[in-house]
Structures are given as C-alpha cells and as structure tokens.
Coordinates of N, CA and C in Angstrom, one line a residue:
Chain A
X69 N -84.8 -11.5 49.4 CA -83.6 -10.9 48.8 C -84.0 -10.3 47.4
X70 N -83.6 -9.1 47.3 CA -83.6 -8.5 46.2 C -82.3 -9.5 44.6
X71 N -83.8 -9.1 43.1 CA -82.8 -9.6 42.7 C -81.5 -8.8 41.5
X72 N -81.8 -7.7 42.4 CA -80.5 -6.7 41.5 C -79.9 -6.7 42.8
X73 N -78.4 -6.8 42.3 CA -77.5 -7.1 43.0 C -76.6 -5.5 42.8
X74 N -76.3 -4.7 44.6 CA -75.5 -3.3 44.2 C -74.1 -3.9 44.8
X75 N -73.1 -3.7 44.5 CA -72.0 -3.3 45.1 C -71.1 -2.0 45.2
X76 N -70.6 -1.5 46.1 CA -70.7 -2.1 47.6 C -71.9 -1.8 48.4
X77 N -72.4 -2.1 49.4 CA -73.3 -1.5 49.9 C -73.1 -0.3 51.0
X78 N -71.6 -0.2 51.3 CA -71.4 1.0 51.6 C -70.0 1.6 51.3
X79 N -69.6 3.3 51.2 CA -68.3 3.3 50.7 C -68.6 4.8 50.7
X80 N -67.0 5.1 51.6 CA -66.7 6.3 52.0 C -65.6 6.5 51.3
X81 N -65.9 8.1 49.9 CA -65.1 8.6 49.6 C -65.0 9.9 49.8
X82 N -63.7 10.6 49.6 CA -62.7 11.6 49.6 C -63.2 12.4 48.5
X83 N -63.0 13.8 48.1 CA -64.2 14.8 47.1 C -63.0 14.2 45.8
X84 N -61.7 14.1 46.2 CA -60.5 13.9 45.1 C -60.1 12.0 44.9
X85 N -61.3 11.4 45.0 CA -61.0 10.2 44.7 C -61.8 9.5 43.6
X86 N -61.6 8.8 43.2 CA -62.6 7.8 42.0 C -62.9 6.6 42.3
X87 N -64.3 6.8 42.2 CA -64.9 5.5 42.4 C -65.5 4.7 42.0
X88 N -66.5 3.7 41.7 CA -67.2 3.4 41.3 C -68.5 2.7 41.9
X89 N -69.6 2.6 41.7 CA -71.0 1.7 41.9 C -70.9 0.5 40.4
X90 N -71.7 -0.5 41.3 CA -71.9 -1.6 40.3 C -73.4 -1.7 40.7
X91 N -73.9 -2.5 39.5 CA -75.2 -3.3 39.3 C -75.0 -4.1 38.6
X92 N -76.1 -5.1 39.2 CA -76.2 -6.2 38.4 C -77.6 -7.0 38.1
X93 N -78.1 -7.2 37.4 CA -79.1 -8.3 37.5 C -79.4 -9.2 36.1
X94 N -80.2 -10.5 36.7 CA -79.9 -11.9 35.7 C -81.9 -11.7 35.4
X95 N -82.0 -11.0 35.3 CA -83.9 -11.5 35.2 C -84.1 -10.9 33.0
X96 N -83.7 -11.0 32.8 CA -83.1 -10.1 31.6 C -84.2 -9.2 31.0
X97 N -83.8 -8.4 31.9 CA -84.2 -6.7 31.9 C -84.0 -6.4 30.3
X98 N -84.5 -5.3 30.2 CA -83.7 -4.2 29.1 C -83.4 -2.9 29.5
X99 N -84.1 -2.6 30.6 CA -83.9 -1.1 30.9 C -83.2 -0.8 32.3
X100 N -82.5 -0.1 32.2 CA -81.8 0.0 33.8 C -82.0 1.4 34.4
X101 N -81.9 1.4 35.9 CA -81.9 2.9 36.0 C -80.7 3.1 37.2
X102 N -80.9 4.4 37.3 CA -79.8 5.0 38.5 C -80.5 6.3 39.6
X103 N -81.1 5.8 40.5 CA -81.5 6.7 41.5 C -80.4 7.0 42.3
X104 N -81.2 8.7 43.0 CA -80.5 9.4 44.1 C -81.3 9.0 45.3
X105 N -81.4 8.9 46.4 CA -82.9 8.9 47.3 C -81.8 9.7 48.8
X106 N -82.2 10.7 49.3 CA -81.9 11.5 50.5 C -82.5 10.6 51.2
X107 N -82.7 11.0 52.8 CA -83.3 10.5 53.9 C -84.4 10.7 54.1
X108 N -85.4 9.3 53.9 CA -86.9 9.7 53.8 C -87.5 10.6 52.9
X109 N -86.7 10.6 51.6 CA -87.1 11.2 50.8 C -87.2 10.6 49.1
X110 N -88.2 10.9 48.4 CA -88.1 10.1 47.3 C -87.1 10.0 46.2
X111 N -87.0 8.7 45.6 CA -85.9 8.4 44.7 C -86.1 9.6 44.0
X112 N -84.9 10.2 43.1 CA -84.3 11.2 42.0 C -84.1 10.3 41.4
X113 N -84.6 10.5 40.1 CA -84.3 9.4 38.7 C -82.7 10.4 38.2
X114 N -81.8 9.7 37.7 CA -80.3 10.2 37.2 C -79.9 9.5 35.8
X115 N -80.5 8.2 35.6 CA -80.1 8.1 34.2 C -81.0 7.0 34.1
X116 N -81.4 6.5 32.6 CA -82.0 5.9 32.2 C -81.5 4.9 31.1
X117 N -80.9 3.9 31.0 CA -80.6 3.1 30.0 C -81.4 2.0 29.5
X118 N -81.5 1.9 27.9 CA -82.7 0.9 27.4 C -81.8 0.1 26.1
X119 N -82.2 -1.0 26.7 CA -81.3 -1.8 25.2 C -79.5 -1.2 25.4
X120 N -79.1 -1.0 26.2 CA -78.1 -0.7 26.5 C -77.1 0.4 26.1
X121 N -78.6 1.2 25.9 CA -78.3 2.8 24.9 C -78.4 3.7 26.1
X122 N -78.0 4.9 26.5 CA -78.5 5.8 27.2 C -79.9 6.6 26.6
X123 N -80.6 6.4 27.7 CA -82.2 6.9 27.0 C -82.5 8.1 27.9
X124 N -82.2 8.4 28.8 CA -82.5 9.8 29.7 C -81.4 9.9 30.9
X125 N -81.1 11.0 30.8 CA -80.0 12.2 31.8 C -80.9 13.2 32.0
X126 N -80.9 12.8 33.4 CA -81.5 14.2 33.9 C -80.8 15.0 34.2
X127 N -80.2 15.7 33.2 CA -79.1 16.8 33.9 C -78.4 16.5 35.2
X128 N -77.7 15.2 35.4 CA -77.1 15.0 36.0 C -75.4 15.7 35.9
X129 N -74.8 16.2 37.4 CA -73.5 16.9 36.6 C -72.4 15.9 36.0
X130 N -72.0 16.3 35.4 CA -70.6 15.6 34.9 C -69.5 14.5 35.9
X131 N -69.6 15.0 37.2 CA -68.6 14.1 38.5 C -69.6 12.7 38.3
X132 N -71.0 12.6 37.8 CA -71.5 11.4 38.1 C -71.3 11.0 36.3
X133 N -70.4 9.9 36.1 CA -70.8 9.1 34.8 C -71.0 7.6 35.0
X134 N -72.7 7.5 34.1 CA -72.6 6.1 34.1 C -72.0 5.5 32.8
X135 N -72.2 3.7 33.2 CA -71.6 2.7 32.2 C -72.4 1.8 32.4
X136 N -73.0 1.3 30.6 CA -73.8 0.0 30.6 C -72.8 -1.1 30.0
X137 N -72.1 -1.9 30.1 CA -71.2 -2.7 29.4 C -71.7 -3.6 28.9
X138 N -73.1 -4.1 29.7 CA -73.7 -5.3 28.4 C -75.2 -5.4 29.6
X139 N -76.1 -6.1 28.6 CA -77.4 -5.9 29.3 C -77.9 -6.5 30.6
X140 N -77.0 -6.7 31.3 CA -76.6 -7.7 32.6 C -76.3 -6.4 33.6
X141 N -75.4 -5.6 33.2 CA -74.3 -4.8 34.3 C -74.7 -3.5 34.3
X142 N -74.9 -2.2 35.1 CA -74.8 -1.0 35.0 C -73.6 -0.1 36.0
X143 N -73.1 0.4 35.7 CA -71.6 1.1 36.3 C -72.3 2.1 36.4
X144 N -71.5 3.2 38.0 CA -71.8 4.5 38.0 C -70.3 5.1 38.3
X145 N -69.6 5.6 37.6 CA -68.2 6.8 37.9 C -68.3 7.4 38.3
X146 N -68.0 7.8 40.0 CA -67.7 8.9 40.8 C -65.9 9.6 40.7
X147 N -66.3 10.3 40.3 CA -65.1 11.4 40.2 C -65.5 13.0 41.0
X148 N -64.8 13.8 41.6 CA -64.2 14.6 42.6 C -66.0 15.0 43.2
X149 N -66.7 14.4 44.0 CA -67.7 14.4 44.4 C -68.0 15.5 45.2
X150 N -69.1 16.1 45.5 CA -69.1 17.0 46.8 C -69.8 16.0 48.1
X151 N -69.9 16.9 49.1 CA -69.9 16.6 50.3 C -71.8 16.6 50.2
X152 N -72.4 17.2 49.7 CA -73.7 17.1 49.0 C -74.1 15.9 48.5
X153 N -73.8 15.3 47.6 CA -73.8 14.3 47.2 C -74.1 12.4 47.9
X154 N -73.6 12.7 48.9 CA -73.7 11.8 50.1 C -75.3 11.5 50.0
X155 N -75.6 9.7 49.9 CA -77.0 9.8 49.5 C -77.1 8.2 49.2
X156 N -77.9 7.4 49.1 CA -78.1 6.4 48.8 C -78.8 6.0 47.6
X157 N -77.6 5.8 46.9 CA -77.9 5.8 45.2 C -78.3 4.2 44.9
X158 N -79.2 4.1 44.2 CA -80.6 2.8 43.7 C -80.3 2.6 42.5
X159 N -80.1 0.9 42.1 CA -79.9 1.0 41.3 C -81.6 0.1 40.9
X160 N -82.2 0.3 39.7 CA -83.2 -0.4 39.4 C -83.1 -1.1 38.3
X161 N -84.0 -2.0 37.6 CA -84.4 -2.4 36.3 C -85.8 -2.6 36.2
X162 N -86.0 -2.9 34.6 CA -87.6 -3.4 34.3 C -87.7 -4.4 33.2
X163 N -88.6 -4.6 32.3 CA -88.6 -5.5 31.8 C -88.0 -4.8 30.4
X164 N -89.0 -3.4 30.4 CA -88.6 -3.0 29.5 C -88.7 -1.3 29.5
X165 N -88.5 0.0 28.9 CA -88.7 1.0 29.6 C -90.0 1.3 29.1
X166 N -91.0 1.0 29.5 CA -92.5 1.0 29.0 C -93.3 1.2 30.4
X167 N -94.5 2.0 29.9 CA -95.1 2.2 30.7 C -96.0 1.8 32.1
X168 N -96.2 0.1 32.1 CA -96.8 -0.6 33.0 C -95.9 -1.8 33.4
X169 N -94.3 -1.2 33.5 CA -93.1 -2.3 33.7 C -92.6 -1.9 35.1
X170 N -93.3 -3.0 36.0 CA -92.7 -2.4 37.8 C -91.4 -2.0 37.8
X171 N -90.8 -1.6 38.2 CA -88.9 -1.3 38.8 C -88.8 -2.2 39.9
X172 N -87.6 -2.6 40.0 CA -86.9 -4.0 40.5 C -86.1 -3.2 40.6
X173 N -85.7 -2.8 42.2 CA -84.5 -2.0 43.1 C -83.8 -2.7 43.2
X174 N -82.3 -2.5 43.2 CA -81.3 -3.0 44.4 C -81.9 -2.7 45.7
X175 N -80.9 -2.9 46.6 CA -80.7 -2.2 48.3 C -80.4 -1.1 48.1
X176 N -79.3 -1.0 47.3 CA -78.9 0.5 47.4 C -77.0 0.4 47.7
X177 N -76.0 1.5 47.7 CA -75.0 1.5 48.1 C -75.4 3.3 48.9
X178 N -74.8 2.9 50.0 CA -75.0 4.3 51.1 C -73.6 4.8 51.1
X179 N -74.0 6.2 50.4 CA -72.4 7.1 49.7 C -72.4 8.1 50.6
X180 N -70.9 7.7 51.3 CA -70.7 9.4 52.0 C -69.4 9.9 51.5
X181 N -69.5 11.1 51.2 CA -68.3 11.7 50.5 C -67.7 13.0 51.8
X182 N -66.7 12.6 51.9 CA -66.0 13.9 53.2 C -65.2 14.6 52.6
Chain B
X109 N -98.0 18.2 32.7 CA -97.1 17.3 33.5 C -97.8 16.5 34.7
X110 N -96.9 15.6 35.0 CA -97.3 14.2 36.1 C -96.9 15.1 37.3
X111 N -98.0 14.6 38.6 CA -98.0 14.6 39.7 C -98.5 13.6 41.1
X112 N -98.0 13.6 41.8 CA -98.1 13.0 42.7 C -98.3 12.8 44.2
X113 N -99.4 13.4 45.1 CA -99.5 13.8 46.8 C -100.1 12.8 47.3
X114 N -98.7 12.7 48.3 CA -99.8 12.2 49.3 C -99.4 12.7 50.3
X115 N -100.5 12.9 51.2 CA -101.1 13.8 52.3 C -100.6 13.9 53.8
X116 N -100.0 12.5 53.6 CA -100.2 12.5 55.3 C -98.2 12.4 55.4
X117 N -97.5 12.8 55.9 CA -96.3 12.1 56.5 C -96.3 11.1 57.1
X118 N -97.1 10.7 57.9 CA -97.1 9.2 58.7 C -98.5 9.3 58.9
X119 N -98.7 7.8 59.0 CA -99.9 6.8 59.6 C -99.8 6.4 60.3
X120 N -100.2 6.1 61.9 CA -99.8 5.1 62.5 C -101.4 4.6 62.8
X121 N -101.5 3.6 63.0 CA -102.2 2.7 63.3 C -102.3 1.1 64.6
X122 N -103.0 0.7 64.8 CA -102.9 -0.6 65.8 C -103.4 -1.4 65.0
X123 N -102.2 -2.8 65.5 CA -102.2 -3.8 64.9 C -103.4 -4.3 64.8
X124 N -103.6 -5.3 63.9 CA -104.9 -5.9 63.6 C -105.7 -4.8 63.0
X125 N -105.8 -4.0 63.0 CA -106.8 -2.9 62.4 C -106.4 -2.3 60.8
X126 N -107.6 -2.2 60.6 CA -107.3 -1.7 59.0 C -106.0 -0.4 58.7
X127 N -105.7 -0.7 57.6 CA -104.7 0.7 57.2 C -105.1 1.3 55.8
X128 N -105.3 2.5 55.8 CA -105.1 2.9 54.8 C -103.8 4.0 54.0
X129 N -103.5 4.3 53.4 CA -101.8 5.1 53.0 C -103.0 5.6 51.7
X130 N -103.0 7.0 51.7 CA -103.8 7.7 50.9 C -103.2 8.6 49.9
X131 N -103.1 8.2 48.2 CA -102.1 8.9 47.1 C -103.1 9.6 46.4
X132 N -103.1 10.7 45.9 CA -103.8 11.3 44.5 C -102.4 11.8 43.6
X133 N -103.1 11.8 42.3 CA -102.3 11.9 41.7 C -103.1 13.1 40.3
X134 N -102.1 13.2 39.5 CA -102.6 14.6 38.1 C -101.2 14.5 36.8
X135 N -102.7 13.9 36.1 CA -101.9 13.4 35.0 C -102.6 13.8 33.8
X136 N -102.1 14.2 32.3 CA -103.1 14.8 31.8 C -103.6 13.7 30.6
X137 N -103.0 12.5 30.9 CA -103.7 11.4 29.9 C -104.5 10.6 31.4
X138 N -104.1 9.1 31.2 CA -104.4 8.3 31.6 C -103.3 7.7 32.4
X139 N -103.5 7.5 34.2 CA -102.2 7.0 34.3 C -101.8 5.7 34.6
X140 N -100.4 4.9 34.4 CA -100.2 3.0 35.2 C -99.9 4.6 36.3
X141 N -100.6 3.8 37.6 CA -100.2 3.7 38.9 C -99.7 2.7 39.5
X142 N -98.8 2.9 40.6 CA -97.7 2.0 41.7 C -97.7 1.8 43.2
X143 N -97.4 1.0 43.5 CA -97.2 1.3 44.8 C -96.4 0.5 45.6
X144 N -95.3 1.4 45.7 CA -93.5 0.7 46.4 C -93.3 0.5 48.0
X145 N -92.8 0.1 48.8 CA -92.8 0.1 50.0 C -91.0 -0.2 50.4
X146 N -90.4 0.6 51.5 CA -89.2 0.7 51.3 C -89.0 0.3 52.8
X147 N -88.4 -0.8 53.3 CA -88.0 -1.1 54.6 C -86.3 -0.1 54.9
X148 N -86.2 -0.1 56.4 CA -84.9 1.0 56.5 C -83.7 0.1 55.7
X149 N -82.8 0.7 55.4 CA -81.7 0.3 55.0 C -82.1 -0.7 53.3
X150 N -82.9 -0.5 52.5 CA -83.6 -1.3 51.7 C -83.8 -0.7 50.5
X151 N -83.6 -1.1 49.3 CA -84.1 -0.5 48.1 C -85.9 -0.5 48.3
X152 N -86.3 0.1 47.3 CA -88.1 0.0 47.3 C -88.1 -1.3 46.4
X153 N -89.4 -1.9 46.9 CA -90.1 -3.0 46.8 C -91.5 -3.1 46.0
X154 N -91.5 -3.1 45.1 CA -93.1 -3.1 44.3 C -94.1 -3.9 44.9
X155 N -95.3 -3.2 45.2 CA -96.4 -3.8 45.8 C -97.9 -4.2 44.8
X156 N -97.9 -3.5 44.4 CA -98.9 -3.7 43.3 C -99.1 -2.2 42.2
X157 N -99.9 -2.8 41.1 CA -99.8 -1.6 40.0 C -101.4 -1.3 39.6
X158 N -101.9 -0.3 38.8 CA -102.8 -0.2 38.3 C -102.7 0.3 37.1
X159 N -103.1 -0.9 35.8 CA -102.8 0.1 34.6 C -104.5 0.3 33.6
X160 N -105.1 -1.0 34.0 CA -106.2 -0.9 33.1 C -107.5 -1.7 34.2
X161 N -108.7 -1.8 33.9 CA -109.3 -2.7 34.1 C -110.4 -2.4 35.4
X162 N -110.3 -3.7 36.6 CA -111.2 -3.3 38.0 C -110.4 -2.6 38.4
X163 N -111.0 -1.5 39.4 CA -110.4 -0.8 39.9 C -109.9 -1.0 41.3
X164 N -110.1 -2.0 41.5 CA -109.6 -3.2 43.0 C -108.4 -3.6 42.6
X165 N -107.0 -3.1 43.0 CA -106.0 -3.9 42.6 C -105.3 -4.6 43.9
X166 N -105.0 -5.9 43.9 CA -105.0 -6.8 44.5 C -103.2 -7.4 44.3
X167 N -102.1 -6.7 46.0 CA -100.8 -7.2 45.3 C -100.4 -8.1 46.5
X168 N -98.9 -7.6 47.2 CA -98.7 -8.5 47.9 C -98.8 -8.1 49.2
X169 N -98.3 -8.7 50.2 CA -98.3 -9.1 51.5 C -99.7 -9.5 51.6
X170 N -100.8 -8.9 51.4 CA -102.4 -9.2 51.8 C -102.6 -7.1 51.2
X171 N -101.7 -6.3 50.4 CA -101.9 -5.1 50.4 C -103.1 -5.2 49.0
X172 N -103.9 -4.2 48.9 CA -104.8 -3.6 48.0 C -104.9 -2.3 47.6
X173 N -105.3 -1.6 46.6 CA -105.1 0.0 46.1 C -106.5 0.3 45.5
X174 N -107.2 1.1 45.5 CA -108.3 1.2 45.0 C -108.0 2.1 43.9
X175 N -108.6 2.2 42.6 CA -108.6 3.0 41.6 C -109.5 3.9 41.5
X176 N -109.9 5.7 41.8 CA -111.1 6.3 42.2 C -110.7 7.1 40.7
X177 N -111.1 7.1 39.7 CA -111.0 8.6 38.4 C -111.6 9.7 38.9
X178 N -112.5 9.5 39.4 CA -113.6 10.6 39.5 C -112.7 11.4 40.5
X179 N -112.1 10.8 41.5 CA -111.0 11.7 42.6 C -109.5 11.3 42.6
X180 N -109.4 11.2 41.4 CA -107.7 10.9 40.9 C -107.2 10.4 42.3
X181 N -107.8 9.3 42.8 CA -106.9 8.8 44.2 C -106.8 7.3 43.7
X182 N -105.1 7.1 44.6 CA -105.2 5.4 44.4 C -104.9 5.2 46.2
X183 N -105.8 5.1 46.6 CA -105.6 4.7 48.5 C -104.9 3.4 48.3
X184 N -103.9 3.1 49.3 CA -103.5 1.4 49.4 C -104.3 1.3 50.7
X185 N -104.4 0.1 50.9 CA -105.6 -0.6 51.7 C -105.1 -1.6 52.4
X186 N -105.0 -2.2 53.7 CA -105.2 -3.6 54.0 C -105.7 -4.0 55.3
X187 N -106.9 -4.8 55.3 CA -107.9 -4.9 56.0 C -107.0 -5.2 58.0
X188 N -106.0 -6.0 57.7 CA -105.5 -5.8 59.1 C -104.3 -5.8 59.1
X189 N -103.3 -4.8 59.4 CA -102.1 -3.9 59.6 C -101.4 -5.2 60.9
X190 N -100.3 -5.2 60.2 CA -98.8 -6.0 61.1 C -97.9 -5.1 61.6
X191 N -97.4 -5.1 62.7 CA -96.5 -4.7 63.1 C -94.6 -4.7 61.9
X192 N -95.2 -6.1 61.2 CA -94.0 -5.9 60.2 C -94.2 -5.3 59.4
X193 N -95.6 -4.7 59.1 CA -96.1 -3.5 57.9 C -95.7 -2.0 57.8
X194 N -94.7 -1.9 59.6 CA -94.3 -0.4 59.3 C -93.1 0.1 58.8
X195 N -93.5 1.1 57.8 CA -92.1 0.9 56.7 C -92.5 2.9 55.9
X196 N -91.9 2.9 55.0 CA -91.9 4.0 54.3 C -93.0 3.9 53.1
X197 N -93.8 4.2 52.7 CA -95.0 3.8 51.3 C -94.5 4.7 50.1
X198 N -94.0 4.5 49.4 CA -94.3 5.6 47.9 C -95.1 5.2 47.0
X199 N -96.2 6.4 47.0 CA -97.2 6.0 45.5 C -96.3 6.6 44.5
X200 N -96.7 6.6 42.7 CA -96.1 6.7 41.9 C -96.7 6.3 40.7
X201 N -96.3 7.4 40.1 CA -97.2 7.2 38.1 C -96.4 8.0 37.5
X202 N -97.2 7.2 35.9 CA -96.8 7.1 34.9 C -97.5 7.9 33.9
X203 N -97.8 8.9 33.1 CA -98.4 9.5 32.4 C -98.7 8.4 30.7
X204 N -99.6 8.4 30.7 CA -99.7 7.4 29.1 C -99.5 8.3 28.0
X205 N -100.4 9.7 28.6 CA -100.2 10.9 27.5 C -99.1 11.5 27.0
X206 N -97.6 10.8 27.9 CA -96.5 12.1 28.2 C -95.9 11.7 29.5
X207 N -95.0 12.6 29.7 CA -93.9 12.8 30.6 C -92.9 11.9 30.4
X208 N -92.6 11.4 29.4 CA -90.9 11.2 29.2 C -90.8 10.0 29.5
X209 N -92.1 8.9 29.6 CA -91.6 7.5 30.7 C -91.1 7.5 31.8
X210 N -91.0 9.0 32.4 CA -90.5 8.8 33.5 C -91.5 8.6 34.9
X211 N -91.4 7.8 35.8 CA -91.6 7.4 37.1 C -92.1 8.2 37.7
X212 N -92.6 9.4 38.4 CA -92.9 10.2 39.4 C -93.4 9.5 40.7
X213 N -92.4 9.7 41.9 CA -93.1 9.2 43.4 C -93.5 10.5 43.8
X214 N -94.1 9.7 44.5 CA -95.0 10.9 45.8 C -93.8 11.2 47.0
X215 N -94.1 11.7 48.4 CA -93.1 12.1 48.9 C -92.7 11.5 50.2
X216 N -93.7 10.2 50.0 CA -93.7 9.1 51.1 C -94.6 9.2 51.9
X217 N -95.1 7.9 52.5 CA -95.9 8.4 53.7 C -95.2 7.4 54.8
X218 N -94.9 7.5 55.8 CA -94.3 6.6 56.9 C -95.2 5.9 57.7
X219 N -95.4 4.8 57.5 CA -96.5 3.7 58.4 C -96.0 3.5 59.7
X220 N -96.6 3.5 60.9 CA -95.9 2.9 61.7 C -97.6 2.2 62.6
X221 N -97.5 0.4 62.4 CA -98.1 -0.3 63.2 C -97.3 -0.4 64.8
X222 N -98.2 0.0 65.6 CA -97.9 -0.7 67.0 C -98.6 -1.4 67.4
X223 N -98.3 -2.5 68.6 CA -99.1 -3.4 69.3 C -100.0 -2.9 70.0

C-alpha cells in the first residue's frame, strides 16, 4: 500500500461542476506534487509545492487550482473542466524538492469529465 | 535541456529468464537517474536511483540498473523475470546542471512476462 493517500479514487464530473482532489501523506515530506498521466503515457508534472509555498506551475490553465493547507495535505480545484481533461491525476511527495529525493505517488484519482 | 528514450514500447520476455528495460538519457550536466514501475490502476512505484558512485545500482524486487556515461544508458536489469514483473517501466532524470528540478520520464516501456 502506498503511503500518500488520494481521495477519491474515482469521480465523474460535469464541465459546470466544482470539485475537488485531496492528498495526503504522514512521512513528513516537504515537497508535494500534482501529476496529469493519459493512458500508458507518462506523468505531466502540474504543480510543484515546497515548504508549503508554490514552487512550479507549469502553465497549468486556470480551471485547475491547487491548495497546500499545511505540510501534511495537498488540494486540487476543479472548476468548469473540459472533456480533455479526463485523466488520472497523481498526486506525489519527496523528502525534499532536491535532486536525488525519490517521489512517493499516490494511486491516483481516475477523472472523467462529460 | 533534460531528455529521456527509451526504445522499445514493450518487452516481453519468458519467465525465469533474464529482462532487460533499456533508458538513455541527455543531460548537459550530470544526471540522479530513476527507475519507477507502475502496476494497472496504480500510482508509480520507485525502484531504484542513480546519483553518484558504482555504477551497479541495486533496488527492489531483485531489480538492478547499470550506470554506462560513455553511452548515457541506464538499462534496468533482472537476472530472472516473474510473471508478477509485467507492468509499465518509466526511466527518468534529473539534470544537476539545470532544468528547473524538474523530473523528466521517458515514455514507458511495457513488460510483459509470460509462462
């Protein structure tokens, strides 16, 4: 069992609905992340949080906002999504955002937007 | 900038018999190399790293990665392949020189052991 915890692990929304992704993990990380990953295709890095600052946005659009609330939790805000978007979003951590710090995945939450 | 190939879309292989999952990579310092493995329905799973030292890196299940400079390859290796070993592989680096701390994976390679 993985020890980042995603909720939900799955969840179908509407392009006009709001949602949210959760993470969590107790290993006390400092850095968190938020992957995209298509089918059989590799993770998209989407945001980057360290010490509970935002440290990289990859030009992610605006419908995706995340939230760090304390160094335990990472939030992802889905607001009016496309049908594109549909995708199984990862959440990770590390020890620290440094160079030779493995990533520690969730499972993932499998997002389909109709 | 960081890069990352590997070559094959799938491996298949017979049980008991060796496997190899083949990454090169292009980086313009020095790079930590990775290597994740992702079961269906599953976040990725860290297997072993390479940041400094022998170039035999030694992680889990019974998996190994060889460090080549001279052919910017990190092959993963394991002498006899499980049927539980077939899964999705991503190699992946880190630039020391640059690239933002960010992660770069490769584009997967898909293992599939049969009996």
């Amino acid at each position: 069992d993985t020890e980042v915890t995603q909720t939900p692990k799955h969840l179908v929304m509407g392009m006009t609905n709001k949602k949210s992704l959760k993470c969590e993990q107790h290993m006390g990380h400092r850095a968190m992340y938020w992957y995209k990953q298509k089918a059989k295709k590799p993770p998209e890095l989407m945001f980057v949080y360290s010490y509970e600052k935002l440290s990289i946005n990859e030009s992610v659009p605006s419908r995706f906002s995340p939230e760090c609330p304390n160094s335990s939790l990472l939030n992802l805000h889905l607001h009016a999504l496309q049908p594109e978007d549909s995708a199984l979003y990862l959440c990770a951590s590390s020890q620290l955002q440094d160079y030779n710090s493995p990533l520690h995945f969730g499972n993932g939450t499998r997002l389909t937007v109709t | 900038a960081q890069s990352v190939a590997q070559p094959e879309d799938q491996v298949n292989v017979a049980e008991g018999n060796p496997l190899t999952v083949k990454c090169t990579y292009s980086v313009s310092g020095n790079p930590y190399l990775f290597w994740y493995v992702q079961y269906p329905n599953r976040g990725l799973q860290f297997l072993l790293k390479y940041i400094t030292g022998d170039n035999l890196v030694k992680g889990s299940y019974g998996f190994e990665a060889e460090f080549n400079k001279s052919q910017t390859s990190f092959h993963l290796k394991k002498p006899s392949a499980l049927v539980s070993d077939s899964a999705l592989y991503f190699c992946a680096v880190r630039d020391r020189a640059g690239g933002g701390n960010k992660l770069t994976f490769g584009t997967g390679t898909q293992l599939k052991v049969e009996l």
